[in-house]
Amino acid sequence: MSILPERLDEVLGEEIYKREDSNLVQDALIRLGVNASDTFQEFYIQYAGPFWEEHVPFELLDIADEENNIESYTLISRKEHGFPKQFLVLSEMSANAVLVLDTVTDKVYIVNFEGGDELLIKGELKESWSSFFDFLKAYFNC
């Protein structure tokens, strides 16, 4: 049984989304010092981004490929916004907001930088999706 949404492979079946080197995923998670959910790891082991879908209007970054990726944006957010280690920034900035995964709870948040970042750090921001799996279903509409 897959830990990814059932129809995801239909949506991301094109060759450009196939991950060539799955070691990149583990290496990035080690450098970031987090242990993300099995769903998160499986998604990035199978697929390489970035991704863009209209259903959730954010560009979903790849974890390691490209210059702008989850690792680089997460490190910037830790440095500039004081994000704790457990948070991964999943997206490009869109309307002064980003998608953030809490690797401890597996919840995904839409975080704006007009106070939402402070609420997130304090643990007071309401999640947008209760798991990375639910986020994937919404993002890719599958």
Coordinates of N, CA and C in Angstrom, one line a residue:
M1 N 0.8 -1.2 0.0 CA 0.0 0.0 0.0 C 0.9 1.3 0.0
S2 N 0.6 2.1 -0.9 CA 1.3 3.4 -1.0 C 1.0 4.4 0.1
I3 N 2.0 5.1 0.6 CA 1.7 6.1 1.6 C 1.5 7.5 0.9
L4 N 1.3 7.4 -0.4 CA 1.1 8.7 -1.2 C -0.3 8.6 -1.7
P5 N -1.0 9.7 -2.0 CA -2.3 9.7 -2.6 C -2.4 8.9 -3.8
E6 N -3.5 8.2 -4.0 CA -3.7 7.2 -5.0 C -3.4 7.7 -6.4
R7 N -3.9 8.8 -6.8 CA -3.8 9.3 -8.2 C -2.6 10.2 -8.4
L8 N -1.7 10.3 -7.5 CA -0.5 11.2 -7.6 C 0.3 10.8 -8.9
D9 N 0.5 9.5 -9.1 CA 1.3 9.1 -10.2 C 0.7 9.5 -11.6
E10 N -0.7 9.6 -11.6 CA -1.3 10.1 -12.8 C -1.0 11.6 -13.1
V11 N -1.0 12.3 -12.0 CA -0.7 13.8 -12.1 C 0.8 14.0 -12.4
L12 N 1.7 13.3 -11.8 CA 3.1 13.5 -11.9 C 3.8 12.4 -12.7
G13 N 3.1 11.8 -13.7 CA 3.6 10.7 -14.4 C 4.7 11.0 -15.5
E14 N 4.8 12.3 -15.7 CA 5.8 12.7 -16.8 C 7.2 12.5 -16.3
E15 N 8.1 12.2 -17.2 CA 9.5 11.9 -16.9 C 10.2 13.0 -16.1
I16 N 9.8 14.3 -16.4 CA 10.5 15.4 -15.7 C 10.4 15.4 -14.2
Y17 N 9.3 14.7 -13.7 CA 9.1 14.6 -12.3 C 9.8 13.4 -11.6
K18 N 10.4 12.6 -12.3 CA 11.0 11.4 -11.8 C 12.3 11.7 -11.1
R19 N 12.5 11.4 -9.9 CA 13.7 11.7 -9.1 C 14.8 10.7 -9.6
E20 N 16.0 11.3 -10.0 CA 17.1 10.5 -10.5 C 17.9 9.9 -9.3
D21 N 18.2 10.8 -8.3 CA 19.1 10.4 -7.2 C 18.4 10.5 -5.9
S22 N 17.9 9.5 -5.3 CA 17.1 9.5 -4.1 C 18.0 9.9 -2.9
N23 N 19.3 9.7 -3.0 CA 20.2 10.1 -1.9 C 20.2 11.6 -1.6
L24 N 19.9 12.4 -2.6 CA 19.8 13.8 -2.4 C 18.8 14.2 -1.3
V25 N 17.7 13.4 -1.3 CA 16.6 13.6 -0.3 C 17.1 13.4 1.1
Q26 N 17.7 12.2 1.4 CA 18.2 11.9 2.7 C 19.4 12.9 3.1
D27 N 20.2 13.2 2.1 CA 21.3 14.1 2.4 C 20.8 15.5 2.9
A28 N 19.8 16.0 2.2 CA 19.2 17.3 2.5 C 18.6 17.2 3.9
L29 N 17.8 16.2 4.2 CA 17.2 16.0 5.5 C 18.2 15.9 6.6
I30 N 19.3 15.3 6.4 CA 20.4 15.2 7.4 C 21.0 16.6 7.6
R31 N 21.3 17.3 6.5 CA 21.9 18.6 6.7 C 20.9 19.6 7.4
L32 N 19.6 19.4 7.2 CA 18.6 20.2 7.9 C 18.4 19.7 9.3
G33 N 18.8 18.5 9.6 CA 18.7 18.0 11.0 C 17.2 17.7 11.4
V34 N 16.4 17.2 10.4 CA 15.0 16.8 10.7 C 14.7 15.4 10.2
N35 N 13.7 14.8 10.8 CA 13.2 13.5 10.4 C 11.8 13.8 10.0
A36 N 11.5 13.9 8.7 CA 10.2 14.2 8.2 C 9.4 12.9 8.1
S37 N 8.1 13.0 7.9 CA 7.2 11.8 7.8 C 7.6 10.9 6.7
D38 N 7.1 9.7 6.7 CA 7.4 8.7 5.6 C 6.7 9.2 4.4
T39 N 5.5 9.8 4.5 CA 4.9 10.4 3.3 C 5.7 11.5 2.6
F40 N 6.3 12.4 3.4 CA 7.1 13.4 2.9 C 8.3 12.8 2.2
Q41 N 9.0 11.9 2.9 CA 10.2 11.3 2.3 C 9.9 10.5 1.0
E42 N 8.8 9.8 1.0 CA 8.5 9.0 -0.1 C 8.1 9.9 -1.3
F43 N 7.4 11.0 -1.1 CA 7.1 11.9 -2.1 C 8.3 12.4 -2.8
Y44 N 9.3 12.9 -2.0 CA 10.5 13.5 -2.6 C 11.5 12.4 -3.1
I45 N 11.4 11.2 -2.6 CA 12.3 10.1 -3.2 C 11.8 9.8 -4.6
Q46 N 10.4 9.8 -4.8 CA 9.9 9.5 -6.1 C 9.9 10.6 -7.1
Y47 N 9.6 11.8 -6.6 CA 9.4 13.0 -7.4 C 10.3 14.1 -7.2
A48 N 10.7 14.8 -8.3 CA 11.6 15.9 -8.2 C 10.8 17.2 -8.7
G49 N 10.9 18.2 -8.0 CA 10.2 19.5 -8.3 C 11.0 20.4 -9.1
P50 N 10.7 21.7 -9.1 CA 9.5 22.3 -8.4 C 8.2 21.9 -9.1
F51 N 7.1 22.1 -8.4 CA 5.8 21.8 -8.9 C 4.9 23.0 -8.8
W52 N 3.9 23.1 -9.7 CA 3.0 24.2 -9.7 C 1.6 23.7 -10.1
E53 N 0.7 23.8 -9.2 CA -0.7 23.5 -9.4 C -1.6 24.6 -9.0
E54 N -2.7 24.8 -9.7 CA -3.6 26.0 -9.4 C -4.4 25.8 -8.1
H55 N -4.6 24.6 -7.6 CA -5.4 24.3 -6.5 C -5.0 24.9 -5.2
V56 N -3.7 25.0 -5.0 CA -3.0 25.7 -3.9 C -2.0 26.6 -4.5
P57 N -2.3 27.9 -4.5 CA -1.5 28.8 -5.4 C -0.1 29.1 -4.8
F58 N 0.7 28.1 -4.6 CA 2.1 28.3 -4.2 C 3.0 27.3 -5.1
E59 N 4.2 27.8 -5.4 CA 5.1 26.9 -6.1 C 5.7 26.0 -5.0
L60 N 5.5 24.7 -5.2 CA 6.0 23.7 -4.2 C 7.5 23.4 -4.7
L61 N 8.4 23.7 -3.8 CA 9.8 23.5 -4.1 C 10.3 22.1 -4.1
D62 N 11.4 21.8 -4.7 CA 12.0 20.5 -4.6 C 12.9 20.6 -3.3
I63 N 13.2 19.4 -2.7 CA 14.0 19.5 -1.5 C 15.5 19.8 -1.8
A64 N 16.0 19.4 -2.9 CA 17.4 19.6 -3.1 C 17.8 20.1 -4.5
D65 N 17.0 19.8 -5.5 CA 17.3 20.3 -6.9 C 17.0 21.7 -7.0
E66 N 17.6 22.4 -8.0 CA 17.4 23.8 -8.3 C 18.2 24.6 -7.2
E67 N 18.4 25.9 -7.5 CA 19.1 26.8 -6.6 C 18.2 27.1 -5.4
N68 N 16.9 27.4 -5.7 CA 15.9 27.7 -4.7 C 15.2 26.4 -4.4
N69 N 15.4 25.9 -3.2 CA 14.8 24.7 -2.8 C 14.4 24.7 -1.3
I70 N 13.8 23.6 -0.9 CA 13.4 23.5 0.5 C 14.5 23.8 1.5
E71 N 15.7 23.2 1.2 CA 16.8 23.4 2.1 C 17.2 24.8 2.2
S72 N 17.4 25.5 1.0 CA 17.9 26.9 1.0 C 16.9 27.8 1.7
Y73 N 15.6 27.7 1.4 CA 14.6 28.6 2.0 C 14.4 28.3 3.5
T74 N 14.6 27.0 3.9 CA 14.5 26.7 5.3 C 15.6 27.4 6.1
L75 N 16.8 27.3 5.5 CA 18.0 27.9 6.2 C 17.8 29.4 6.3
I76 N 17.3 30.0 5.2 CA 17.1 31.5 5.3 C 16.1 31.8 6.4
S77 N 15.0 31.0 6.5 CA 13.9 31.3 7.4 C 14.4 31.1 8.9
R78 N 15.3 30.1 9.1 CA 15.9 29.9 10.4 C 16.7 31.1 10.8
K79 N 17.5 31.6 9.8 CA 18.4 32.7 10.1 C 17.7 34.0 10.2
E80 N 16.8 34.3 9.3 CA 16.1 35.7 9.3 C 14.9 35.8 10.1
H81 N 14.2 34.6 10.3 CA 12.9 34.7 11.0 C 12.9 33.9 12.3
G82 N 14.0 33.2 12.6 CA 14.1 32.5 13.9 C 13.3 31.2 13.9
F83 N 13.0 30.6 12.7 CA 12.2 29.4 12.7 C 13.0 28.3 13.4
P84 N 12.3 27.6 14.3 CA 12.9 26.4 14.9 C 13.3 25.3 13.9
K85 N 14.2 24.4 14.3 CA 14.7 23.4 13.4 C 13.6 22.5 12.8
Q86 N 12.5 22.3 13.5 CA 11.4 21.3 13.0 C 10.7 21.8 11.8
F87 N 10.8 23.1 11.5 CA 10.0 23.6 10.3 C 10.7 23.6 9.0
L88 N 10.1 23.1 8.0 CA 10.6 23.2 6.6 C 9.8 24.1 5.8
V89 N 10.4 25.0 5.1 CA 9.7 25.9 4.1 C 9.6 25.2 2.8
L90 N 8.3 24.9 2.4 CA 8.0 24.1 1.2 C 7.9 24.8 -0.1
S91 N 7.7 26.2 0.0 CA 7.3 26.9 -1.2 C 8.1 28.2 -1.4
E92 N 7.9 28.7 -2.6 CA 8.3 30.1 -2.9 C 7.4 31.0 -2.1
M93 N 7.9 32.2 -1.9 CA 7.0 33.2 -1.3 C 5.9 33.6 -2.3
S94 N 4.7 33.6 -1.8 CA 3.5 34.0 -2.6 C 2.6 34.9 -1.8
A95 N 2.5 36.1 -2.3 CA 1.7 37.1 -1.5 C 2.1 37.2 -0.1
N96 N 3.5 37.3 0.1 CA 4.1 37.4 1.4 C 3.8 36.3 2.4
A97 N 3.6 35.1 1.8 CA 3.3 33.9 2.6 C 4.1 32.7 2.0
V98 N 4.3 31.7 2.9 CA 4.9 30.4 2.4 C 4.2 29.3 3.0
L99 N 4.4 28.1 2.4 CA 3.9 26.8 3.0 C 5.0 26.3 3.9
V100 N 4.6 25.9 5.1 CA 5.6 25.4 6.1 C 5.1 24.0 6.6
L101 N 6.0 23.1 6.7 CA 5.8 21.7 7.3 C 6.4 21.7 8.6
D102 N 5.6 21.3 9.6 CA 6.1 21.0 10.9 C 6.5 19.5 10.9
T103 N 7.8 19.2 10.9 CA 8.2 17.8 10.8 C 7.9 17.0 12.0
V104 N 7.6 17.6 13.1 CA 7.3 16.8 14.4 C 5.8 16.4 14.3
T105 N 4.9 17.2 13.9 CA 3.5 16.9 13.8 C 3.0 16.5 12.5
D106 N 3.8 16.8 11.4 CA 3.4 16.5 10.0 C 2.3 17.4 9.5
K107 N 2.0 18.5 10.2 CA 1.0 19.5 9.8 C 1.6 20.5 8.9
V108 N 0.8 21.0 7.9 CA 1.3 21.9 6.9 C 0.5 23.3 7.2
Y109 N 1.2 24.4 7.2 CA 0.7 25.7 7.5 C 0.9 26.6 6.3
I110 N 0.0 27.5 6.1 CA 0.2 28.7 5.3 C 0.6 29.8 6.3
V111 N 1.8 30.3 6.1 CA 2.4 31.3 7.1 C 2.6 32.6 6.4
N112 N 2.0 33.6 6.8 CA 2.3 35.0 6.3 C 3.3 35.6 7.2
F113 N 4.0 36.6 6.6 CA 5.0 37.3 7.4 C 4.5 38.6 8.0
E114 N 3.2 38.7 8.2 CA 2.6 39.8 8.9 C 2.0 39.4 10.2
G115 N 2.8 38.5 10.9 CA 2.4 38.0 12.2 C 2.2 36.5 12.3
G116 N 1.9 35.9 11.1 CA 1.7 34.5 11.1 C 3.0 33.7 11.5
D117 N 4.1 34.3 11.1 CA 5.4 33.6 11.5 C 5.6 33.6 13.0
E118 N 5.2 34.6 13.6 CA 5.3 34.7 15.1 C 4.3 33.7 15.8
L119 N 3.1 33.6 15.2 CA 2.1 32.7 15.8 C 2.6 31.2 15.6
L120 N 3.2 31.0 14.4 CA 3.8 29.6 14.1 C 4.8 29.3 15.2
I121 N 5.8 30.1 15.4 CA 6.9 29.9 16.3 C 6.3 29.7 17.7
K122 N 5.3 30.4 18.1 CA 4.7 30.3 19.4 C 3.7 29.0 19.5
G123 N 3.5 28.4 18.4 CA 2.6 27.2 18.4 C 1.1 27.6 18.4
E124 N 0.8 28.8 18.0 CA -0.6 29.3 18.0 C -1.2 29.5 16.7
L125 N -0.5 29.1 15.6 CA -1.1 29.2 14.3 C -1.9 27.9 14.0
K126 N -3.1 28.1 13.4 CA -3.9 26.9 13.0 C -3.4 26.3 11.7
E127 N -3.2 25.0 11.7 CA -2.7 24.4 10.5 C -3.7 24.5 9.4
S128 N -3.2 24.5 8.1 CA -4.1 24.5 7.0 C -4.4 23.1 6.5
W129 N -3.5 22.1 6.7 CA -3.7 20.7 6.5 C -3.2 19.9 7.7
S130 N -3.9 18.9 8.1 CA -3.5 18.1 9.3 C -2.4 17.2 9.0
S131 N -2.0 16.9 7.7 CA -0.9 16.0 7.5 C -0.3 16.4 6.1
F132 N 0.9 15.9 5.8 CA 1.5 16.1 4.5 C 0.7 15.4 3.4
F133 N 0.2 14.2 3.8 CA -0.7 13.4 2.9 C -1.9 14.3 2.5
D134 N -2.6 14.9 3.4 CA -3.8 15.7 3.1 C -3.4 16.9 2.3
F135 N -2.2 17.5 2.6 CA -1.7 18.6 1.8 C -1.5 18.1 0.3
L136 N -0.9 17.0 0.1 CA -0.6 16.5 -1.3 C -1.9 16.3 -2.0
K137 N -2.9 15.7 -1.3 CA -4.2 15.5 -2.0 C -4.8 16.8 -2.4
A138 N -4.7 17.8 -1.6 CA -5.3 19.2 -1.9 C -4.5 19.8 -3.0
Y139 N -3.2 19.8 -2.9 CA -2.3 20.5 -3.8 C -2.4 19.9 -5.2
F140 N -2.4 18.6 -5.3 CA -2.4 18.0 -6.7 C -3.9 17.6 -7.1
N141 N -4.8 17.9 -6.2 CA -6.3 17.6 -6.5 C -6.4 16.1 -6.8
C142 N -5.9 15.3 -6.0 CA -6.0 13.8 -6.3 C -6.5 13.0 -5.1

